[in-house]
C-alpha angles and dihedrals in degrees: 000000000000119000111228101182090051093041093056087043092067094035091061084043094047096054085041099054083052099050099039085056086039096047124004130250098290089046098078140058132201080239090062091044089048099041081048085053103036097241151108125284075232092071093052103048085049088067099035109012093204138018097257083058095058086040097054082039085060103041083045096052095043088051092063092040080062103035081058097053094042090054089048091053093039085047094061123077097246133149115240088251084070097034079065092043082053092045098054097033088065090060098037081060095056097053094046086064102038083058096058102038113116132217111288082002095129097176093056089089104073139119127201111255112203103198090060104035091231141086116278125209110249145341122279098252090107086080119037100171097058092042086046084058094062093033092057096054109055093040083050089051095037104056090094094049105042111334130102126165140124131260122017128335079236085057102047089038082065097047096043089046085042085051103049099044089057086054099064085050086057095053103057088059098043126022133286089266091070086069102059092049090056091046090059089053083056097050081042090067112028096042125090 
């Protein structure tokens, strides 16, 4: 038996999640999400009264998308080359599919999630503490094995999540293959 109520409730969140990375917070209305869906404002707001609460119901659901993936990459024996090939592979994909996405096309936005086996629904860059949390521990491990930069591994977890976030900016001006050249500044500099 299908759950309707559950059902509506991610598919607000779906077109949400789009719009918010499409357009920001402000860039987007409960009367654009219900017209998408076919619905009432009234349906929305039964599920998040009012738009902060979509909003928390978003950034929450995009944390455990990438606590899962941190503990499926923390889960595998690999060297921390390969930890940072991981880590930028799950934004490159990201853009790949943010640069072929077509107008109304609401799926276009996915990146492949490897603890599920299915594709998630965006990139970890809606909550930069936690992230900051991962991303602090294996450079800090790592230093001894392929690291090398200077400063903290706290320090250098902000820049490298600074930098690709501004990655993904640059992308959507430019092509996908603007990616892959930043990312080897950044390997430039971090890597011993």
């Amino acid at each position: 038996m299908i759950d309707t109520k559950t059902d509506t409730k991610k598919l607000i969140l779906d077109i949400a999640e789009d719009l918010l990375l499409d357009r920001g917070y402000n860039g987007f209305s409960y009367k654009y999400i219900a017209t998408s869906l076919n619905i009432k404002n009234a349906s929305i707001h039964y599920h998040f009264p009012a738009k902060t609460d979509l909003g928390v119901a978003i950034i929450q659901r995009a944390t455990k998308r990438f606590e899962r993936w941190a503990g499926y990459i923390d889960g595998k024996d690999l060297p921390y080359s390969k930890k940072l090939d991981e880590f930028f592979l799950l934004f490159k994909r990201f853009c790949e599919a943010k640069s072929a996405d077509l107008p109304g096309r609401r799926a276009g936005n996915r990146f492949q999630d490897p603890a599920r086996g299915n594709a998630g629904r965006n990139p970890p860059f809606l909550f930069p503490v936690r992230f900051r949390g991962w991303k602090i521990f294996w450079p800090r491990a790592g230093k001894k094995e392929i690291f090398n930069f200077p400063g903290t591994a706290k320090d250098q977890a902000l820049l490298m999540i600074a930098c690709v976030q501004g990655i993904i900016q640059i992308v959507r001006v430019t092509t996908p293959s603007s990616f892959d050249e930043a990312v080897k500044q950044i390997k430039r500099y971090v890597c011993a």
